[in-house]
mmCIF file of C-alpha atoms in Angstrom:
data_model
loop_
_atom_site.group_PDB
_atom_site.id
_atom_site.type_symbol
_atom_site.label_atom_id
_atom_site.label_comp_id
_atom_site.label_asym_id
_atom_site.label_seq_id
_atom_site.Cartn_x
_atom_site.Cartn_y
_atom_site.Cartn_z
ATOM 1 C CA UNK A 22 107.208 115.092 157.992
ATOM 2 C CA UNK A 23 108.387 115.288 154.576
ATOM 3 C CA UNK A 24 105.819 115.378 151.659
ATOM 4 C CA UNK A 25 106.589 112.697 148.936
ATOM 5 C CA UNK A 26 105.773 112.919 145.157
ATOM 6 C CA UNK A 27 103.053 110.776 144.773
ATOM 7 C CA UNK A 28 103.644 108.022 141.626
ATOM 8 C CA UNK A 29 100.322 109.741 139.821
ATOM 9 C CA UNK A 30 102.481 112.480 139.158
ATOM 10 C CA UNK A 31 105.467 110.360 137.533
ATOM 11 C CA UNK A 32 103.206 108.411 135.347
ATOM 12 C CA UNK A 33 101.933 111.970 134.413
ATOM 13 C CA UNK A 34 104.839 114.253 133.860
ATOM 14 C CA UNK A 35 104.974 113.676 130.431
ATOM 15 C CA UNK A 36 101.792 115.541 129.614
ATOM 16 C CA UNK A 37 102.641 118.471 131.345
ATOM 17 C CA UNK A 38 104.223 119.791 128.556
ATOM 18 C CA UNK A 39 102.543 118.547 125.558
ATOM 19 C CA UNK A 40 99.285 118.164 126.821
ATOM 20 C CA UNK A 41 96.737 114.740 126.274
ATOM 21 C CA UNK A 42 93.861 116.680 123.847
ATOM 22 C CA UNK A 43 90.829 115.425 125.422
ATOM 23 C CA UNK A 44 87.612 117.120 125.389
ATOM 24 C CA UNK A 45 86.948 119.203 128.129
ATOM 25 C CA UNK A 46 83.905 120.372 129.499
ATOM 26 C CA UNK A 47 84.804 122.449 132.277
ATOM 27 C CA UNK A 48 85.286 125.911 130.842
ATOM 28 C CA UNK A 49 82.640 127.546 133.330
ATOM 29 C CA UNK A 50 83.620 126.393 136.409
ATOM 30 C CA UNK A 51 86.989 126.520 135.532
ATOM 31 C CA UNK A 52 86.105 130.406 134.679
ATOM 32 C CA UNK A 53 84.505 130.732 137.885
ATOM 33 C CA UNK A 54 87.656 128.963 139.592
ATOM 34 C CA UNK A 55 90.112 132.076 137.659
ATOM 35 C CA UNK A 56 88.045 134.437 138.893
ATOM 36 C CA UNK A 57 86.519 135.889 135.571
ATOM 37 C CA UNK A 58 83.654 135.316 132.888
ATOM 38 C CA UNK A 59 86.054 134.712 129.762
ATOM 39 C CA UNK A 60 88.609 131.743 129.704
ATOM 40 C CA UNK A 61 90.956 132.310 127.203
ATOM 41 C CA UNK A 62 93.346 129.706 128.010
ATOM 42 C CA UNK A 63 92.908 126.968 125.537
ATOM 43 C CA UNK A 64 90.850 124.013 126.433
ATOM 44 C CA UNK A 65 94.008 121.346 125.813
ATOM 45 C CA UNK A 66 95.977 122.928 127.880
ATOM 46 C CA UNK A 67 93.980 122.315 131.015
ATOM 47 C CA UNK A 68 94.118 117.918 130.515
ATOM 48 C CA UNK A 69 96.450 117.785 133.155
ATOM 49 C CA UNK A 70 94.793 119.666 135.804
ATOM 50 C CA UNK A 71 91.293 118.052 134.935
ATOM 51 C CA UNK A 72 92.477 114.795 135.686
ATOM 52 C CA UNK A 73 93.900 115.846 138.272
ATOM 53 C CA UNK A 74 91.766 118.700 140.009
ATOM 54 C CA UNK A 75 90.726 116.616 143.086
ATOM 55 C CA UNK A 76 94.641 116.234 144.340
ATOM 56 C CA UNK A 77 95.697 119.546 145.110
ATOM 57 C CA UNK A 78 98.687 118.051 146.267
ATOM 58 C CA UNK A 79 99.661 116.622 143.090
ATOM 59 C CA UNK A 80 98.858 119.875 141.071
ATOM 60 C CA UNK A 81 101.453 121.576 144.023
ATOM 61 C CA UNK A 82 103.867 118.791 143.313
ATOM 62 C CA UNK A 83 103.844 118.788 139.684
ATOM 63 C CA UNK A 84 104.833 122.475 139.991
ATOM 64 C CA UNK A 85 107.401 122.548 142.483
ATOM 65 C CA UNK A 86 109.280 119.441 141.294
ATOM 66 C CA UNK A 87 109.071 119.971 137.377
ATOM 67 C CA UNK A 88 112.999 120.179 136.329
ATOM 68 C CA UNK A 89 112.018 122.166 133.143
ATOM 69 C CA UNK A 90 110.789 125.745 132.579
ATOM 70 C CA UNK A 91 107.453 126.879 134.846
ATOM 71 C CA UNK A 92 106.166 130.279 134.888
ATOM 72 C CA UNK A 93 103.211 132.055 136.375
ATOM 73 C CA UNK A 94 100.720 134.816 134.776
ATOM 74 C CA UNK A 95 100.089 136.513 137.264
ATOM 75 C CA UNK A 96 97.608 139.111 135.968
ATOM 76 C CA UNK A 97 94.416 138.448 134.066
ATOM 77 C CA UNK A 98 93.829 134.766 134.454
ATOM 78 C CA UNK A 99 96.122 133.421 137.286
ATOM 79 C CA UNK A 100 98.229 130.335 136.512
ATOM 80 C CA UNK A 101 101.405 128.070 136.252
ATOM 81 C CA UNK A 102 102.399 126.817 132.618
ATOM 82 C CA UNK A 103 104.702 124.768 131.796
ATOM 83 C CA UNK A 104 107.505 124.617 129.229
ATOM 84 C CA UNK A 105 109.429 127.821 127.606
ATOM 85 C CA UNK A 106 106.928 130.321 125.751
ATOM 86 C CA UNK A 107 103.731 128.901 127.714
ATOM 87 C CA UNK A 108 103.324 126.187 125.449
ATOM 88 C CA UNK A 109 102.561 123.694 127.882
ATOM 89 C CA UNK A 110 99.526 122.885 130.333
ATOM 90 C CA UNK A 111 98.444 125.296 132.755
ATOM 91 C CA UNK A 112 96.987 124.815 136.309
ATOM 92 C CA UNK A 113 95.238 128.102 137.988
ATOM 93 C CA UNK A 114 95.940 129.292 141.113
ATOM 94 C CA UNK A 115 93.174 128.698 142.786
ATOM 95 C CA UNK A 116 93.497 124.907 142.238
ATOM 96 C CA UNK A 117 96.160 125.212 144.817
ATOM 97 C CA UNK A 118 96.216 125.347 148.282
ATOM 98 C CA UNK A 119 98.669 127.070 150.764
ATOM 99 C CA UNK A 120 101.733 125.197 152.128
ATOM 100 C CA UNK A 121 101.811 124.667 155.912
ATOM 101 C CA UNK A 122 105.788 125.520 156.324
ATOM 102 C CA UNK A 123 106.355 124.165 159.737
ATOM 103 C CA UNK A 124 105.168 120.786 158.729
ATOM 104 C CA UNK A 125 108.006 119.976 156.731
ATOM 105 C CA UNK A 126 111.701 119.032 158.016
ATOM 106 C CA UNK A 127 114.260 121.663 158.877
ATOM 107 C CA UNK A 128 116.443 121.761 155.528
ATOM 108 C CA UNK A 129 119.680 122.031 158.426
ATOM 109 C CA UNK A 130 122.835 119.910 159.137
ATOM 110 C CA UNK A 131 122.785 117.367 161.603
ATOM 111 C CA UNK A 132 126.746 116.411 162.733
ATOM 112 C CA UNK A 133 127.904 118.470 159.485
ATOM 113 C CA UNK A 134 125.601 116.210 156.959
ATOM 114 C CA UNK A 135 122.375 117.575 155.180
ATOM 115 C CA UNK A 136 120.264 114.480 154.424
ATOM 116 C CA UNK A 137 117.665 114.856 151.627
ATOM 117 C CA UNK A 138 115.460 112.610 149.485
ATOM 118 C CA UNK A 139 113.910 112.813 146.156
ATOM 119 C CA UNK A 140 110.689 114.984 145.381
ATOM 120 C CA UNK A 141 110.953 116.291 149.136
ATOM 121 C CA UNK A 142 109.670 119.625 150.712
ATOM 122 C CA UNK A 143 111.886 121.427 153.511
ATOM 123 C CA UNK A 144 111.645 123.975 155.710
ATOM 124 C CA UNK A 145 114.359 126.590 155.348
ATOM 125 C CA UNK A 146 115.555 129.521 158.225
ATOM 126 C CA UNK A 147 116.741 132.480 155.888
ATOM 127 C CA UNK A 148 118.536 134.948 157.614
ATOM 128 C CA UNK A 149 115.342 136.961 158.138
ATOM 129 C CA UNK A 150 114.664 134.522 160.451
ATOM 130 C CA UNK A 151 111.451 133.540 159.256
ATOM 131 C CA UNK A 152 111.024 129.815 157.354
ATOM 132 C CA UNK A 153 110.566 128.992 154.084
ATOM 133 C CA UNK A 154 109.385 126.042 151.817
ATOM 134 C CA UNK A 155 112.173 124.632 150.007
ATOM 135 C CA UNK A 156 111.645 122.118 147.403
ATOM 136 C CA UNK A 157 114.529 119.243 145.887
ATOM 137 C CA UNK A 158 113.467 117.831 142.563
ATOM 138 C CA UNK A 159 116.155 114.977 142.908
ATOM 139 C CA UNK A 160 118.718 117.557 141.345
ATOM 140 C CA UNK A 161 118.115 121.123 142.445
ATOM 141 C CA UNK A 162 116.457 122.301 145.325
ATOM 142 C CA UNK A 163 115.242 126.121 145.817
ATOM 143 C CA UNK A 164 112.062 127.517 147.183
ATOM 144 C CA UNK A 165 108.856 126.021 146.398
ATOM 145 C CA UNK A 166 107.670 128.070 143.549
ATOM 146 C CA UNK A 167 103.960 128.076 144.178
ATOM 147 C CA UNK A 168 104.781 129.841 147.844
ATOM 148 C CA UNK A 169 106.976 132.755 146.360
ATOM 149 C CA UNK A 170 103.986 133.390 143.821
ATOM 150 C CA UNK A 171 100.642 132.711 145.957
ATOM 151 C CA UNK A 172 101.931 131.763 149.083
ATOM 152 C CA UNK A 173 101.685 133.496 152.679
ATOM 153 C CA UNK A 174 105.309 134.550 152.277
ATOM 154 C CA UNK A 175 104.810 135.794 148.921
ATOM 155 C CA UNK A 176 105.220 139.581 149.640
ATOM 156 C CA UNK A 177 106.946 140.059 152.767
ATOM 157 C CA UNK A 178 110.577 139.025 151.699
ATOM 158 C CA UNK A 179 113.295 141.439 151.640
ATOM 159 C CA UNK A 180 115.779 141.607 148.523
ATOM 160 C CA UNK A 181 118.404 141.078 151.207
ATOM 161 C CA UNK A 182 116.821 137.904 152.200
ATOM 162 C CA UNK A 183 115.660 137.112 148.643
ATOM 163 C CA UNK A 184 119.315 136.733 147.079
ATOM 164 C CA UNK A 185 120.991 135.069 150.419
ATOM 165 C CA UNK A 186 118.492 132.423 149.914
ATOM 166 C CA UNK A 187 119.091 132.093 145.870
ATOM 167 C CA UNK A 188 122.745 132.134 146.587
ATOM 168 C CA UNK A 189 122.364 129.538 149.197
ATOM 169 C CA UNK A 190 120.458 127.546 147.298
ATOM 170 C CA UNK A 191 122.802 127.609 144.619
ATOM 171 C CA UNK A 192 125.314 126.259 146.975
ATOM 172 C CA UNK A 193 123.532 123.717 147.920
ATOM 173 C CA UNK A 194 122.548 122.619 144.508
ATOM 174 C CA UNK A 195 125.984 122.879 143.541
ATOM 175 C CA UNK A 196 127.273 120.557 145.722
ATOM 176 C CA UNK A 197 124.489 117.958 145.428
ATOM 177 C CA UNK A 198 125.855 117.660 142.082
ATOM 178 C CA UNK A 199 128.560 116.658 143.789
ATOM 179 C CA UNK A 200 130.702 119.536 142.464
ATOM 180 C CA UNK A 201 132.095 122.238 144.541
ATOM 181 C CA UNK A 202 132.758 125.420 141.578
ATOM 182 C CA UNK A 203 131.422 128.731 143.125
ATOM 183 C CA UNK A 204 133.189 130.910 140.491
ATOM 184 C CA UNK A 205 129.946 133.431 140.485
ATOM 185 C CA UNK A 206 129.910 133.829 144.739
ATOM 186 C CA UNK A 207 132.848 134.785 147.132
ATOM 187 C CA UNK A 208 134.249 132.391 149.160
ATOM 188 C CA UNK A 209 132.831 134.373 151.978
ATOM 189 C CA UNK A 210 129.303 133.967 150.355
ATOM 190 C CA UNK A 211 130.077 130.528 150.251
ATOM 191 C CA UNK A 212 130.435 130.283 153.677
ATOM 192 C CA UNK A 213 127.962 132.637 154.759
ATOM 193 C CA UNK A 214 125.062 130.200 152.559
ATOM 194 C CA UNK A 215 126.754 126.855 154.668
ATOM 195 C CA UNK A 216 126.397 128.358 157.730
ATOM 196 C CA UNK A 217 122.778 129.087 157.150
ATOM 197 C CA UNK A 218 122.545 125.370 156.475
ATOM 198 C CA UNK A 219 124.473 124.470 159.698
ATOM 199 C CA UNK A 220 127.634 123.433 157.858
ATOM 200 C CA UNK A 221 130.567 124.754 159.938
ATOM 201 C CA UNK A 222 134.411 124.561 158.478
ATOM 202 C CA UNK A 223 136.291 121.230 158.279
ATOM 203 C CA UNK A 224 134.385 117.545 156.857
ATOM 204 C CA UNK A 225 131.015 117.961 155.813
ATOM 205 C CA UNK A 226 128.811 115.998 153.238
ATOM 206 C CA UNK A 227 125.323 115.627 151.600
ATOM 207 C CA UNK A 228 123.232 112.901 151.647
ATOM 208 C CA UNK A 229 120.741 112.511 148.932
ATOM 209 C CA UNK A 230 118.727 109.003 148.957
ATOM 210 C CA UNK A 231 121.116 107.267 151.001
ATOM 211 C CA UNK A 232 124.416 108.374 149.019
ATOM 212 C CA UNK A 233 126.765 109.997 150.639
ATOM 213 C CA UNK A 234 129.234 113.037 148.849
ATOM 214 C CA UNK A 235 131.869 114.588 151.179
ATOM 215 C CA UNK A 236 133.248 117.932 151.187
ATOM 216 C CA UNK A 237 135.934 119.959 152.973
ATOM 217 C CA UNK A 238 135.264 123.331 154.199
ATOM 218 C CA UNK A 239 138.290 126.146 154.426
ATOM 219 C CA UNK A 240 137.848 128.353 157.482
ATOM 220 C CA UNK A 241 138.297 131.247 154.008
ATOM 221 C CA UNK A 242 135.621 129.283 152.447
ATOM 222 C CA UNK A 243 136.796 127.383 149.889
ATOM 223 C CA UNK A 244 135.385 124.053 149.656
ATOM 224 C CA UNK A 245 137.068 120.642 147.769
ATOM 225 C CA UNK A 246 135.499 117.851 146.698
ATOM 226 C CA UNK A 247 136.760 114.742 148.190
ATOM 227 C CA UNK A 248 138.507 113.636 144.840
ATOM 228 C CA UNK A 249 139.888 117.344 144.635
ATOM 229 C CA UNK A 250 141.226 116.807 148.330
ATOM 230 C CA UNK A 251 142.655 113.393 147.261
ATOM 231 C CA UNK A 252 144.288 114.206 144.064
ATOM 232 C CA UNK A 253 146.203 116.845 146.180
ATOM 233 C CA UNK A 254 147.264 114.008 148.991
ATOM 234 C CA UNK A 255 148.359 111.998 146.604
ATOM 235 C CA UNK A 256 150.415 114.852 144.543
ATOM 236 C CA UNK A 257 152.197 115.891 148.021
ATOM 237 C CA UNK A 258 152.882 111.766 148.781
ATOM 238 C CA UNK A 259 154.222 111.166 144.970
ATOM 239 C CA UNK A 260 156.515 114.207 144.950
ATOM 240 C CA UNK A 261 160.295 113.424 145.740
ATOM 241 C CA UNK A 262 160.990 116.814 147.830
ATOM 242 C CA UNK A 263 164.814 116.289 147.963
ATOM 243 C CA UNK A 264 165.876 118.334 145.202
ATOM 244 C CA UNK A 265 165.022 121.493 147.542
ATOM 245 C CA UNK A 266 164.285 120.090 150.626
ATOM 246 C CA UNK A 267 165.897 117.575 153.495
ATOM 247 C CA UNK A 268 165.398 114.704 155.498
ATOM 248 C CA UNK A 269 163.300 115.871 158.537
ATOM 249 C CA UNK A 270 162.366 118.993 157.388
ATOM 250 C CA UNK A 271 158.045 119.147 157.321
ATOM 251 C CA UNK A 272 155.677 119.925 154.457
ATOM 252 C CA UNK A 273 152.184 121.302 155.830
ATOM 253 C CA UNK A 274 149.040 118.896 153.926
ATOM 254 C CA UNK A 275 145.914 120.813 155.680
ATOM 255 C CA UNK A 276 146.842 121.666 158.468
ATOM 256 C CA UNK A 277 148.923 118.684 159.901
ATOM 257 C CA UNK A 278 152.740 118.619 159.292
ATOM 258 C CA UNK A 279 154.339 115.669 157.599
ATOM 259 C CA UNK A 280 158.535 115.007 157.973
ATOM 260 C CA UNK A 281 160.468 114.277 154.724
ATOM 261 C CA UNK A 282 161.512 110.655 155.287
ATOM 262 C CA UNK A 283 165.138 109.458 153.591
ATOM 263 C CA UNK A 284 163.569 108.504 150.083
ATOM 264 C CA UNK A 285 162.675 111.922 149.864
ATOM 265 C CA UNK A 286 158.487 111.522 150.327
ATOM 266 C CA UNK A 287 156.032 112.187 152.592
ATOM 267 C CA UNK A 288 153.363 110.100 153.971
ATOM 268 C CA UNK A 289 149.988 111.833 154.115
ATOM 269 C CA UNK A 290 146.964 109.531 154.885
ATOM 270 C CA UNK A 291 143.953 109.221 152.750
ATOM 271 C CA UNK A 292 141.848 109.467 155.403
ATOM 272 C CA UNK A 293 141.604 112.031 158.176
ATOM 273 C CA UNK A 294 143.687 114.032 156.841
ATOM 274 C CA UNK A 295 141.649 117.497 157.325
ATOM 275 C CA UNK A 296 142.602 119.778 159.856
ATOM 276 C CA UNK A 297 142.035 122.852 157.888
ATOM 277 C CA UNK A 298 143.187 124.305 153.814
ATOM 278 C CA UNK A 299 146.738 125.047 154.737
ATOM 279 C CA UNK A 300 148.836 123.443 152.546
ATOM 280 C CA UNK A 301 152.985 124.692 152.934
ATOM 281 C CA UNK A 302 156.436 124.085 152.368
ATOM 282 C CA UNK A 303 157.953 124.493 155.687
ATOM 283 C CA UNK A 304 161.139 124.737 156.302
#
C-alpha cells in the first residue's frame, strides 16, 4: 500500500524552515525524549514537531519528502533539521518510528512502465538483494532518509550496494524529469540501474500521477527521449539522400530498414519505429 502525504503536512511545510516562535513548554520531556538532561537546541526550533508530536507519520513525511536541504546530528542530541547551516526546525529521533519496508509497493516495472505518485514511499530490491524504502517527493525520489540514518537498514549496507542504489536513483530521477542526460554514469551503468528497476532495452516510460513520459532504451545503453527519438525520424524523413545515394538503396532508422523512394526520401513512421539504436547508411 503506498503511504500518502497527509494535507497537515502541506499546510505546514512552510514552517519547517523558518519556524512559527511560539512558546514552548516542553523542554523536559523533550530532554528526556533526546536522551539527555541538557537541551540545547533552541526552543523555536522545535514549533513544528510540537504541533505535530502525536503524528509520527507526519514528522517521517515531512522529512523524507522535504525538496530542500535536511541533515541529521547524529551525536549529542539526535535529530533532523532543516534548511542549509541547521537554521531550520528540528525533529529528534526518537519522535520517529521505524518504517515497515515490505508494506510499501515494489518501486519495479510492470510491461516496461514504472508508475509513481506524489509524496509516495516504495520498496526498492538493490542488488544486495535485500529491500529498501524509497521515497518520491513529486520530483526526486531516493531512499527514505530517516531509514539510512535510524532505520533497521541503517548499518548493514555495503558501499557496493550504497552507490548502485544512488546511481540508480539518479537515473530514475533523471528521467522523471523527463530528461534522459547521464553524462556523469556509463551507459553500462545506465543500464545496469534500469535493469534493477525492471526496465529491459527497447520502449519504456514513467508514469508519475497519471502522465506518461516515454523513453527508448539502446541494447549499449543509451537512452532518448521521445522528442530526441523524433527529431531524429524526422531529420532521416526530411533529408533528400540522392546526392550520394539511389533509388532503392536502404537507410537503417533503429533498427528497421527504409528504401530511398524516387524523390529521394525516406518514409520512417512516427510511431513504432523502435527496433533497437542502429541508425546507418546502407548501401
Amino acid at each position: 500500500m503506498i503511504n500518502t502525504i497527509t494535507n497537515n503536512y502541506i499546510s505546514l511545510k512552510r514552517s519547517l524552515y523558518n519556524g512559527k516562535k511560539h512558546q514552548i513548554n516542553t523542554k523536559k520531556s523533550i530532554s528526556t525524549l533526546l536522551g539527555t538532561d541538557t537541551l540545547e537546541v533552541r526552543n523555536d526550533k522545535l514549533s513544528f514537531y510540537n504541533l505535530n508530536k502525536s503524528s509520527a507519520q507526519i514528522l517521517l513525511d515531512a522529512i523524507n519528502f522535504y525538496e530542500g536541504c535536511v541533515s541529521a546530528v547524529t551525536s549529542g542530541e539526535k535529530y533532523f533539521t532543516f534548511g542549509n547551516g541547521g537554521q531550520g526546525q528540528v525533529i529528534p529521533f526518537g519522535a520517529l518510528s521505524l518504517m515497515n519496508t515490505k508494506s510499501f509497493q515494489p518501486l519495479y516495472a510492470v510491461n516496461n512502465n514504472i508508475n509513481l505518485s506524489s509524496k509516495s514511499y516504495y520498496s526498492y530490491q538493490a542488488i544486495d538483494g535485500n529491500s529498501y524504502t524509497c521515497a518520491f517527493n513529486g520530483k526526486t525520489i531516493s531512499r527514505a532518509f530517516t531509514e539510512s540514518i535510524i532505520g533497521n537498514d541503517k548499518d548493514n549496507v555495503s558501499a557496493e550496494c550504497r552507490g548502485s542504489t544512488v546511481t540508480t536513483m539518479s537515473v530514475l530521477s533523471t528521467l522523471i524529469s523527463g530528461k534522459a542526460d547521464f553524462h556523469m554514469f556509463r551507459r553500462e551503468s545506465v543500464k545496469a540501474s534500469l535493469k534493477n528497476l525492471g526496465i529491459e532495452p527497447g520502449e519504456f516510460s514513467i508514469t508519475v500521477d497519471g502522465k506518461a513520459k516515454t523513453f527508448y532504451l539502446g541494447e549499449n545503453g543509451k537512452v532518448f527521449t521521445q522528442e530526441s527519438a523524433l527529431s531524429i525520424v524526422t531529420m532521416y524523413n526530411t533529408n533528400t539522400w540522392l546526392n550520394s545515394k539511389q533509388v532503392g538503396d536502404k537507410i537503417t532508422v533503429f533498427g528497421n530498414d527504409y528504401k530511398i523512394d524516387e524523390t529521394g526520401h525516406i518514409k520512417v513512421p512516427t510511431e513504432g519505429f523502435w527496433k533497437n539504436e542502429t541508425c546507418s547508411l546502407n548501401k
